[in-house]
């Protein structure tokens, strides 16, 4: 019987995992340098958590199921609602700000295609507590610096949902309609948008994109609309900080985001050449979501990298990921020295990564194998050498060999490997 993996899921080979771990470590290094700390949330939650404020788009794609006690659960489709729930349940009363990050798989029942999976990874942060332009700017800068550090080429686009919502409030549109308008903008569904609104100013606003001149254009456009104008001023504050932090970006007042909980600054990062799924990161400010779960008015802002898309961008742009070589292969020349070979390996393992031949191969074949997997050294353990308490170290690159006493082996190997 042949059983295949479910549609939209993937297996990752050791080589792929090595690359993914390298990239993840590099990004986490940036998050840690800003003092973000790791959390973990459950793989499944009560479905209601995402039904309250995440929006239709997410709900349509959720894996919902009943457990044996009849509870309606779902696999987490994203982490922000979970983190807010966690704040209400576990973290309320802690000193603010809370700077949190997570790296774990999400599940969405979407139509699988290149860059779109049913199981995919988010590496994300949530900054809970501050409400200031510099905190929005910090979050965007972290995303920017994480990608720059990897050597990627990408474009950051920044918008503000307060401007869109503010304008719709000023136009007297109710919240339900606003949610539908925002969902249609996010999907690029102009036809539906035309059915929902007939005010040209909204269409003009979402087409307002470009460099700093956008702000002037938007100021003129929004002249008499107070709420929208106030949000535009907030955005100006964030942009000022981003300039200070040397972040390059474009302004796009048409960014709507697919999730309903955003209230302020929003941003998306794209990589050209990735096709339709070219958005590798999305995030923004959501000041009302924690209140929904905890009753406490605590503002927050965050983002998530679509980690799989970051990996595709790395491949696409030909960014070399350094491979981690095996330090040492230990080659027992025959059965009589196997026990010694295993003992030698254990002595070295607290410092190096060490393989002992487990295939009972002849020395010549072990050396060929060590060459194939690009091991750095082979330690040849032979009966004659052992009588003198010695082994032979072979440098696999140069082919040079030297004898070392077992007593000094560890010191010698650390010296040459590190
Ligand atoms: P999101 O935009 O839904 O935001 O997801 C973040 C990123 O995940 C997207 O930009 C995209 O790169 C990636 N992604 C989404 N769906 C898939 C998929 N089916 N396959 C592969 N990658 C995918 C959020 O989930 C928010 N929780 C982000 C956030 C955190 N906002 C504030 N804090």
GROMACS .gro file of C-alpha atoms and ligand atoms in nm:
model
  451
    1UNK     CA    1   0.000   0.000   0.000
    2UNK     CA    2   0.136   0.339  -0.094
    3UNK     CA    3   0.045   0.622   0.140
    4UNK     CA    4   0.138   0.972   0.034
    5UNK     CA    5   0.161   1.290   0.238
    6UNK     CA    6  -0.155   1.502   0.254
    7UNK     CA    7  -0.199   1.770  -0.011
    8UNK     CA    8  -0.037   2.099   0.079
    9UNK     CA    9   0.213   1.943   0.324
   10UNK     CA   10   0.582   1.880   0.263
   11UNK     CA   11   0.869   1.664   0.383
   12UNK     CA   12   1.198   1.841   0.444
   13UNK     CA   13   1.526   1.657   0.382
   14UNK     CA   14   1.825   1.697   0.617
   15UNK     CA   15   1.984   1.934   0.365
   16UNK     CA   16   1.670   2.149   0.345
   17UNK     CA   17   1.642   2.151   0.723
   18UNK     CA   18   2.003   2.259   0.754
   19UNK     CA   19   1.925   2.558   0.531
   20UNK     CA   20   1.600   2.638   0.711
   21UNK     CA   21   1.770   2.618   1.052
   22UNK     CA   22   2.048   2.848   0.934
   23UNK     CA   23   1.800   3.108   0.810
   24UNK     CA   24   1.581   3.075   1.118
   25UNK     CA   25   1.883   3.116   1.349
   26UNK     CA   26   1.997   3.420   1.155
   27UNK     CA   27   1.654   3.586   1.186
   28UNK     CA   28   1.610   3.489   1.548
   29UNK     CA   29   1.950   3.648   1.613
   30UNK     CA   30   1.800   3.981   1.503
   31UNK     CA   31   1.486   3.936   1.715
   32UNK     CA   32   1.697   3.854   2.019
   33UNK     CA   33   1.915   4.158   1.963
   34UNK     CA   34   1.596   4.364   2.015
   35UNK     CA   35   1.524   4.160   2.330
   36UNK     CA   36   1.233   3.951   2.195
   37UNK     CA   37   1.180   3.621   2.379
   38UNK     CA   38   1.044   3.294   2.250
   39UNK     CA   39   0.698   3.161   2.331
   40UNK     CA   40   0.503   2.858   2.218
   41UNK     CA   41   0.127   2.838   2.171
   42UNK     CA   42  -0.094   2.531   2.124
   43UNK     CA   43  -0.122   2.369   1.782
   44UNK     CA   44  -0.500   2.364   1.821
   45UNK     CA   45  -0.731   2.617   1.982
   46UNK     CA   46  -1.105   2.667   2.031
   47UNK     CA   47  -1.228   2.765   1.685
   48UNK     CA   48  -1.412   3.059   1.839
   49UNK     CA   49  -1.080   3.232   1.907
   50UNK     CA   50  -1.040   3.302   1.537
   51UNK     CA   51  -1.409   3.354   1.470
   52UNK     CA   52  -1.427   3.664   1.691
   53UNK     CA   53  -1.207   3.908   1.502
   54UNK     CA   54  -0.975   3.742   1.250
   55UNK     CA   55  -1.211   3.790   0.959
   56UNK     CA   56  -1.390   3.582   0.700
   57UNK     CA   57  -1.086   3.510   0.490
   58UNK     CA   58  -0.915   3.317   0.771
   59UNK     CA   59  -1.234   3.143   0.881
   60UNK     CA   60  -1.304   3.011   0.534
   61UNK     CA   61  -0.966   2.839   0.541
   62UNK     CA   62  -0.963   2.690   0.888
   63UNK     CA   63  -0.925   2.324   0.973
   64UNK     CA   64  -1.217   2.290   1.213
   65UNK     CA   65  -1.303   1.962   1.387
   66UNK     CA   66  -1.487   1.827   1.688
   67UNK     CA   67  -1.301   1.639   1.958
   68UNK     CA   68  -1.449   1.335   2.132
   69UNK     CA   69  -1.620   1.558   2.387
   70UNK     CA   70  -1.788   1.762   2.116
   71UNK     CA   71  -1.574   2.076   2.151
   72UNK     CA   72  -1.524   2.271   1.831
   73UNK     CA   73  -1.150   2.310   1.783
   74UNK     CA   74  -0.929   2.417   1.498
   75UNK     CA   75  -0.566   2.393   1.395
   76UNK     CA   76  -0.415   2.739   1.444
   77UNK     CA   77  -0.427   2.936   1.117
   78UNK     CA   78  -0.213   3.219   1.261
   79UNK     CA   79  -0.061   3.315   1.594
   80UNK     CA   80  -0.171   3.669   1.678
   81UNK     CA   81  -0.513   3.575   1.820
   82UNK     CA   82  -0.347   3.294   2.019
   83UNK     CA   83  -0.090   3.534   2.161
   84UNK     CA   84  -0.368   3.772   2.268
   85UNK     CA   85  -0.550   3.481   2.431
   86UNK     CA   86  -0.224   3.381   2.600
   87UNK     CA   87  -0.181   3.738   2.725
   88UNK     CA   88  -0.527   3.730   2.881
   89UNK     CA   89  -0.475   3.385   3.033
   90UNK     CA   90  -0.109   3.380   3.133
   91UNK     CA   91   0.064   3.714   3.093
   92UNK     CA   92  -0.171   3.983   3.223
   93UNK     CA   93  -0.010   4.170   3.508
   94UNK     CA   94   0.340   4.116   3.366
   95UNK     CA   95   0.555   4.421   3.313
   96UNK     CA   96   0.508   4.585   2.976
   97UNK     CA   97   0.626   4.589   2.711
   98UNK     CA   98   0.618   4.219   2.634
   99UNK     CA   99   0.840   4.137   2.341
  100UNK     CA  100   0.753   3.792   2.213
  101UNK     CA  101   0.846   3.577   1.917
  102UNK     CA  102   0.733   3.242   1.783
  103UNK     CA  103   0.837   3.005   1.510
  104UNK     CA  104   0.588   2.732   1.435
  105UNK     CA  105   0.364   2.582   1.167
  106UNK     CA  106   0.022   2.724   1.079
  107UNK     CA  107  -0.259   2.543   0.900
  108UNK     CA  108  -0.491   2.684   0.636
  109UNK     CA  109  -0.710   2.481   0.406
  110UNK     CA  110  -0.615   2.672   0.091
  111UNK     CA  111  -0.573   2.565  -0.267
  112UNK     CA  112  -0.209   2.450  -0.271
  113UNK     CA  113   0.018   2.612  -0.529
  114UNK     CA  114   0.372   2.743  -0.545
  115UNK     CA  115   0.431   2.936  -0.220
  116UNK     CA  116   0.090   2.845  -0.079
  117UNK     CA  117   0.066   2.543   0.146
  118UNK     CA  118  -0.179   2.394   0.389
  119UNK     CA  119   0.093   2.358   0.648
  120UNK     CA  120   0.340   2.648   0.647
  121UNK     CA  121   0.565   2.818   0.896
  122UNK     CA  122   0.539   3.159   1.061
  123UNK     CA  123   0.831   3.327   1.226
  124UNK     CA  124   0.668   3.623   1.394
  125UNK     CA  125   0.688   3.879   1.671
  126UNK     CA  126   0.432   4.058   1.885
  127UNK     CA  127   0.517   4.374   2.077
  128UNK     CA  128   0.256   4.418   2.349
  129UNK     CA  129   0.212   4.737   2.550
  130UNK     CA  130   0.348   5.042   2.370
  131UNK     CA  131   0.147   5.263   2.140
  132UNK     CA  132   0.386   5.502   1.976
  133UNK     CA  133   0.523   5.566   1.629
  134UNK     CA  134   0.865   5.442   1.739
  135UNK     CA  135   0.725   5.103   1.845
  136UNK     CA  136   0.561   5.056   1.502
  137UNK     CA  137   0.891   5.162   1.349
  138UNK     CA  138   1.085   4.915   1.566
  139UNK     CA  139   0.870   4.626   1.448
  140UNK     CA  140   0.909   4.720   1.081
  141UNK     CA  141   1.282   4.775   1.127
  142UNK     CA  142   1.320   4.428   1.277
  143UNK     CA  143   1.155   4.270   0.974
  144UNK     CA  144   1.372   4.484   0.745
  145UNK     CA  145   1.698   4.407   0.924
  146UNK     CA  146   1.624   4.033   0.943
  147UNK     CA  147   1.594   4.017   0.564
  148UNK     CA  148   1.887   4.254   0.498
  149UNK     CA  149   2.111   4.038   0.717
  150UNK     CA  150   2.039   3.743   0.488
  151UNK     CA  151   2.133   3.951   0.184
  152UNK     CA  152   1.782   3.942   0.033
  153UNK     CA  153   1.637   4.198  -0.207
  154UNK     CA  154   1.280   4.295  -0.120
  155UNK     CA  155   1.033   4.585  -0.105
  156UNK     CA  156   0.857   4.712   0.206
  157UNK     CA  157   0.516   4.876   0.162
  158UNK     CA  158   0.356   5.068   0.444
  159UNK     CA  159  -0.004   5.178   0.487
  160UNK     CA  160  -0.239   5.266   0.767
  161UNK     CA  161  -0.576   5.105   0.831
  162UNK     CA  162  -0.675   5.397   1.052
  163UNK     CA  163  -0.680   5.614   0.740
  164UNK     CA  164  -0.908   5.376   0.551
  165UNK     CA  165  -1.134   5.307   0.849
  166UNK     CA  166  -1.121   5.673   0.953
  167UNK     CA  167  -1.239   5.778   0.610
  168UNK     CA  168  -1.518   5.519   0.614
  169UNK     CA  169  -1.623   5.638   0.964
  170UNK     CA  170  -1.619   5.995   0.837
  171UNK     CA  171  -1.833   5.880   0.544
  172UNK     CA  172  -2.077   5.723   0.793
  173UNK     CA  173  -2.023   5.359   0.687
  174UNK     CA  174  -2.094   5.099   0.957
  175UNK     CA  175  -1.832   4.854   1.083
  176UNK     CA  176  -1.974   4.546   0.909
  177UNK     CA  177  -1.963   4.719   0.571
  178UNK     CA  178  -1.615   4.848   0.651
  179UNK     CA  179  -1.495   4.491   0.716
  180UNK     CA  180  -1.636   4.381   0.381
  181UNK     CA  181  -1.479   4.677   0.203
  182UNK     CA  182  -1.141   4.597   0.357
  183UNK     CA  183  -1.170   4.228   0.264
  184UNK     CA  184  -1.254   4.326  -0.097
  185UNK     CA  185  -0.959   4.566  -0.115
  186UNK     CA  186  -0.729   4.295   0.019
  187UNK     CA  187  -0.851   4.047  -0.243
  188UNK     CA  188  -0.832   4.308  -0.518
  189UNK     CA  189  -1.203   4.244  -0.585
  190UNK     CA  190  -1.292   4.581  -0.744
  191UNK     CA  191  -1.626   4.459  -0.870
  192UNK     CA  192  -1.748   4.381  -0.520
  193UNK     CA  193  -1.592   4.701  -0.392
  194UNK     CA  194  -1.797   4.903  -0.641
  195UNK     CA  195  -2.111   4.732  -0.509
  196UNK     CA  196  -2.021   4.826  -0.151
  197UNK     CA  197  -1.910   5.190  -0.197
  198UNK     CA  198  -1.985   5.458  -0.447
  199UNK     CA  199  -1.760   5.727  -0.303
  200UNK     CA  200  -1.478   5.804  -0.545
  201UNK     CA  201  -1.256   5.934  -0.264
  202UNK     CA  202  -1.215   5.580  -0.128
  203UNK     CA  203  -1.103   5.454  -0.469
  204UNK     CA  204  -0.861   5.746  -0.496
  205UNK     CA  205  -0.725   5.674  -0.149
  206UNK     CA  206  -0.643   5.310  -0.216
  207UNK     CA  207  -0.463   5.410  -0.534
  208UNK     CA  208  -0.242   5.653  -0.340
  209UNK     CA  209   0.099   5.489  -0.347
  210UNK     CA  210   0.462   5.583  -0.397
  211UNK     CA  211   0.729   5.785  -0.216
  212UNK     CA  212   0.699   6.071   0.033
  213UNK     CA  213   0.493   6.283  -0.212
  214UNK     CA  214   0.208   6.041  -0.131
  215UNK     CA  215   0.164   6.209   0.205
  216UNK     CA  216   0.107   6.547   0.043
  217UNK     CA  217  -0.135   6.396  -0.207
  218UNK     CA  218  -0.323   6.219   0.072
  219UNK     CA  219  -0.337   6.537   0.280
  220UNK     CA  220  -0.504   6.718  -0.007
  221UNK     CA  221  -0.737   6.427  -0.076
  222UNK     CA  222  -0.847   6.390   0.285
  223UNK     CA  223  -0.885   6.768   0.344
  224UNK     CA  224  -1.212   6.769   0.534
  225UNK     CA  225  -1.213   6.416   0.680
  226UNK     CA  226  -1.096   6.450   1.041
  227UNK     CA  227  -1.046   6.089   1.154
  228UNK     CA  228  -0.864   5.992   0.838
  229UNK     CA  229  -0.644   6.300   0.865
  230UNK     CA  230  -0.553   6.215   1.226
  231UNK     CA  231  -0.446   5.864   1.120
  232UNK     CA  232  -0.242   6.010   0.835
  233UNK     CA  233  -0.053   6.219   1.091
  234UNK     CA  234   0.016   5.904   1.291
  235UNK     CA  235   0.158   5.741   0.981
  236UNK     CA  236   0.380   6.043   0.922
  237UNK     CA  237   0.524   5.991   1.271
  238UNK     CA  238   0.608   5.628   1.194
  239UNK     CA  239   0.772   5.721   0.864
  240UNK     CA  240   0.988   5.977   1.039
  241UNK     CA  241   1.125   5.707   1.270
  242UNK     CA  242   1.181   5.468   0.982
  243UNK     CA  243   1.389   5.729   0.806
  244UNK     CA  244   1.598   5.764   1.119
  245UNK     CA  245   1.650   5.387   1.120
  246UNK     CA  246   1.753   5.384   0.751
  247UNK     CA  247   1.464   5.163   0.644
  248UNK     CA  248   1.374   5.190   0.276
  249UNK     CA  249   1.006   5.168   0.196
  250UNK     CA  250   0.721   5.273  -0.028
  251UNK     CA  251   0.391   5.407   0.097
  252UNK     CA  252   0.075   5.228  -0.013
  253UNK     CA  253  -0.250   5.353   0.135
  254UNK     CA  254  -0.434   5.068  -0.035
  255UNK     CA  255  -0.289   4.800   0.196
  256UNK     CA  256  -0.590   4.640   0.363
  257UNK     CA  257  -0.449   4.309   0.502
  258UNK     CA  258  -0.651   3.989   0.502
  259UNK     CA  259  -0.712   3.987   0.879
  260UNK     CA  260  -0.975   4.205   1.045
  261UNK     CA  261  -0.803   4.300   1.367
  262UNK     CA  262  -0.566   4.570   1.239
  263UNK     CA  263  -0.631   4.924   1.357
  264UNK     CA  264  -0.328   5.134   1.258
  265UNK     CA  265   0.001   5.104   1.072
  266UNK     CA  266   0.009   4.801   0.841
  267UNK     CA  267   0.290   4.673   0.624
  268UNK     CA  268   0.372   4.403   0.373
  269UNK     CA  269   0.702   4.289   0.230
  270UNK     CA  270   0.727   4.147  -0.120
  271UNK     CA  271   0.995   3.981  -0.326
  272UNK     CA  272   0.967   4.010  -0.701
  273UNK     CA  273   0.996   3.691  -0.902
  274UNK     CA  274   0.799   3.477  -0.659
  275UNK     CA  275   0.483   3.489  -0.871
  276UNK     CA  276   0.141   3.538  -0.718
  277UNK     CA  277   0.258   3.443  -0.368
  278UNK     CA  278   0.522   3.713  -0.347
  279UNK     CA  279   0.429   3.850  -0.007
  280UNK     CA  280   0.685   3.714   0.238
  281UNK     CA  281   0.582   3.913   0.544
  282UNK     CA  282   0.277   4.092   0.676
  283UNK     CA  283   0.192   4.274   0.994
  284UNK     CA  284   0.067   4.581   1.168
  285UNK     CA  285  -0.089   4.739   1.473
  286UNK     CA  286  -0.392   4.584   1.640
  287UNK     CA  287  -0.497   4.787   1.944
  288UNK     CA  288  -0.835   4.629   2.020
  289UNK     CA  289  -0.769   4.254   2.001
  290UNK     CA  290  -0.627   4.202   2.350
  291UNK     CA  291  -0.921   4.392   2.498
  292UNK     CA  292  -1.156   4.149   2.328
  293UNK     CA  293  -1.005   3.856   2.518
  294UNK     CA  294  -0.897   4.020   2.844
  295UNK     CA  295  -1.109   4.330   2.892
  296UNK     CA  296  -0.783   4.523   2.925
  297UNK     CA  297  -0.708   4.796   2.678
  298UNK     CA  298  -0.355   4.696   2.581
  299UNK     CA  299  -0.222   4.803   2.241
  300UNK     CA  300   0.001   4.578   2.032
  301UNK     CA  301   0.182   4.551   1.702
  302UNK     CA  302   0.358   4.265   1.524
  303UNK     CA  303   0.429   4.076   1.206
  304UNK     CA  304   0.485   3.727   1.071
  305UNK     CA  305   0.726   3.612   0.806
  306UNK     CA  306   0.592   3.345   0.577
  307UNK     CA  307   0.905   3.145   0.645
  308UNK     CA  308   0.860   2.910   0.348
  309UNK     CA  309   0.842   3.207   0.115
  310UNK     CA  310   1.154   3.356   0.270
  311UNK     CA  311   1.326   3.026   0.187
  312UNK     CA  312   1.195   3.039  -0.172
  313UNK     CA  313   1.328   3.395  -0.204
  314UNK     CA  314   1.667   3.280  -0.082
  315UNK     CA  315   1.675   3.006  -0.346
  316UNK     CA  316   1.546   3.239  -0.616
  317UNK     CA  317   1.811   3.503  -0.544
  318UNK     CA  318   2.087   3.242  -0.528
  319UNK     CA  319   2.190   3.327  -0.172
  320UNK     CA  320   2.448   3.074  -0.055
  321UNK     CA  321   2.382   2.915   0.280
  322UNK     CA  322   2.702   2.781   0.436
  323UNK     CA  323   2.683   2.404   0.481
  324UNK     CA  324   2.767   2.253   0.813
  325UNK     CA  325   3.030   1.988   0.744
  326UNK     CA  326   3.076   1.670   0.948
  327UNK     CA  327   3.388   1.735   1.155
  328UNK     CA  328   3.515   1.382   1.187
  329UNK     CA  329   3.453   1.030   1.060
  330UNK     CA  330   3.615   0.759   1.264
  331UNK     CA  331   3.735   0.464   1.061
  332UNK     CA  332   3.811   0.142   1.246
  333UNK     CA  333   4.044  -0.058   1.023
  334UNK     CA  334   3.899  -0.393   1.138
  335UNK     CA  335   3.665  -0.552   1.394
  336UNK     CA  336   3.930  -0.581   1.665
  337UNK     CA  337   3.956  -0.201   1.703
  338UNK     CA  338   3.584  -0.120   1.684
  339UNK     CA  339   3.536  -0.079   2.058
  340UNK     CA  340   3.830   0.161   2.079
  341UNK     CA  341   3.694   0.354   1.781
  342UNK     CA  342   3.356   0.396   1.952
  343UNK     CA  343   3.526   0.508   2.276
  344UNK     CA  344   3.735   0.764   2.090
  345UNK     CA  345   3.422   0.897   1.922
  346UNK     CA  346   3.243   0.949   2.254
  347UNK     CA  347   3.538   1.141   2.392
  348UNK     CA  348   3.524   1.386   2.104
  349UNK     CA  349   3.149   1.434   2.086
  350UNK     CA  350   3.108   1.698   2.353
  351UNK     CA  351   3.307   1.933   2.128
  352UNK     CA  352   3.269   1.807   1.770
  353UNK     CA  353   3.022   1.622   1.553
  354UNK     CA  354   3.157   1.276   1.500
  355UNK     CA  355   3.048   0.976   1.297
  356UNK     CA  356   3.182   0.624   1.340
  357UNK     CA  357   3.154   0.395   1.041
  358UNK     CA  358   2.850   0.176   1.107
  359UNK     CA  359   2.849  -0.003   0.772
  360UNK     CA  360   3.152  -0.230   0.830
  361UNK     CA  361   3.324  -0.078   0.530
  362UNK     CA  362   3.687  -0.123   0.435
  363UNK     CA  363   3.915   0.176   0.502
  364UNK     CA  364   3.931   0.272   0.136
  365UNK     CA  365   3.550   0.290   0.116
  366UNK     CA  366   3.520   0.487   0.439
  367UNK     CA  367   3.766   0.743   0.301
  368UNK     CA  368   3.568   0.767  -0.020
  369UNK     CA  369   3.247   0.816   0.176
  370UNK     CA  370   3.413   1.080   0.400
  371UNK     CA  371   3.522   1.261   0.083
  372UNK     CA  372   3.172   1.239  -0.067
  373UNK     CA  373   3.000   1.391   0.235
  374UNK     CA  374   3.282   1.649   0.266
  375UNK     CA  375   3.385   1.546   0.618
  376UNK     CA  376   3.679   1.755   0.734
  377UNK     CA  377   3.888   1.480   0.894
  378UNK     CA  378   3.899   1.104   0.918
  379UNK     CA  379   4.055   0.943   1.222
  380UNK     CA  380   4.196   0.605   1.128
  381UNK     CA  381   4.205   0.359   1.414
  382UNK     CA  382   4.435   0.063   1.337
  383UNK     CA  383   4.566  -0.221   1.556
  384UNK     CA  384   4.936  -0.134   1.515
  385UNK     CA  385   4.882   0.233   1.605
  386UNK     CA  386   4.666   0.134   1.899
  387UNK     CA  387   4.946  -0.071   2.050
  388UNK     CA  388   5.134   0.261   2.081
  389UNK     CA  389   4.813   0.437   2.199
  390UNK     CA  390   4.807   0.636   1.876
  391UNK     CA  391   4.568   0.706   1.588
  392UNK     CA  392   4.610   0.873   1.246
  393UNK     CA  393   4.432   1.196   1.156
  394UNK     CA  394   4.373   1.248   0.784
  395UNK     CA  395   4.290   1.593   0.652
  396UNK     CA  396   4.029   1.515   0.386
  397UNK     CA  397   4.099   1.828   0.185
  398UNK     CA  398   4.479   1.805   0.159
  399UNK     CA  399   4.510   1.428   0.204
  400UNK     CA  400   4.785   1.491   0.461
  401UNK     CA  401   4.806   1.249   0.753
  402UNK     CA  402   4.963   1.268   1.094
  403UNK     CA  403   4.986   1.043   1.396
  404UNK     CA  404   4.868   1.168   1.733
  405UNK     CA  405   4.858   1.005   2.075
  406UNK     CA  406   4.508   0.922   2.198
  407UNK     CA  407   4.586   1.128   2.504
  408UNK     CA  408   4.636   1.443   2.296
  409UNK     CA  409   4.374   1.365   2.032
  410UNK     CA  410   4.090   1.573   2.172
  411UNK     CA  411   4.309   1.882   2.220
  412UNK     CA  412   4.451   1.842   1.870
  413UNK     CA  413   4.110   1.793   1.707
  414UNK     CA  414   3.963   2.098   1.881
  415UNK     CA  415   4.263   2.300   1.768
  416UNK     CA  416   4.228   2.204   1.403
  417UNK     CA  417   3.849   2.197   1.381
  418UNK     CA  418   3.750   2.516   1.559
  419LIG     P1  419  -0.072   3.681   0.723
  419LIG     O1  420  -0.045   3.787   0.623
  419LIG     O2  421  -0.199   3.607   0.713
  419LIG     O3  422  -0.057   3.752   0.864
  419LIG     O4  423   0.045   3.577   0.720
  419LIG     C1  424   0.181   3.620   0.726
  419LIG     C2  425   0.259   3.562   0.611
  419LIG     O5  426   0.243   3.421   0.606
  419LIG     C3  427   0.214   3.607   0.472
  419LIG     O6  428   0.269   3.734   0.441
  419LIG     C4  429   0.268   3.498   0.384
  419LIG     O7  430   0.405   3.522   0.356
  419LIG     C5  431   0.261   3.375   0.473
  419LIG     N1  432   0.149   3.285   0.436
  419LIG     C6  433   0.018   3.306   0.454
  419LIG     N2  434  -0.055   3.201   0.407
  419LIG     C7  435   0.035   3.111   0.358
  419LIG     C8  436   0.024   2.982   0.297
  419LIG     N3  437  -0.094   2.923   0.277
  419LIG     N4  438   0.139   2.919   0.259
  419LIG     C9  439   0.259   2.978   0.278
  419LIG     N5  440   0.275   3.099   0.337
  419LIG    C10  441   0.165   3.165   0.376
  419LIG    C11  442  -0.077   3.688   0.983
  419LIG     O8  443  -0.099   3.569   0.994
  419LIG    C12  444  -0.065   3.779   1.103
  419LIG     N6  445  -0.085   3.696   1.223
  419LIG    C13  446   0.067   3.852   1.106
  419LIG    C14  447   0.078   3.942   1.226
  419LIG    C15  448   0.145   3.918   1.340
  419LIG     N7  449   0.018   4.059   1.238
  419LIG    C16  450   0.046   4.109   1.359
  419LIG     N8  451   0.124   4.021   1.421
   0.00000   0.00000   0.00000
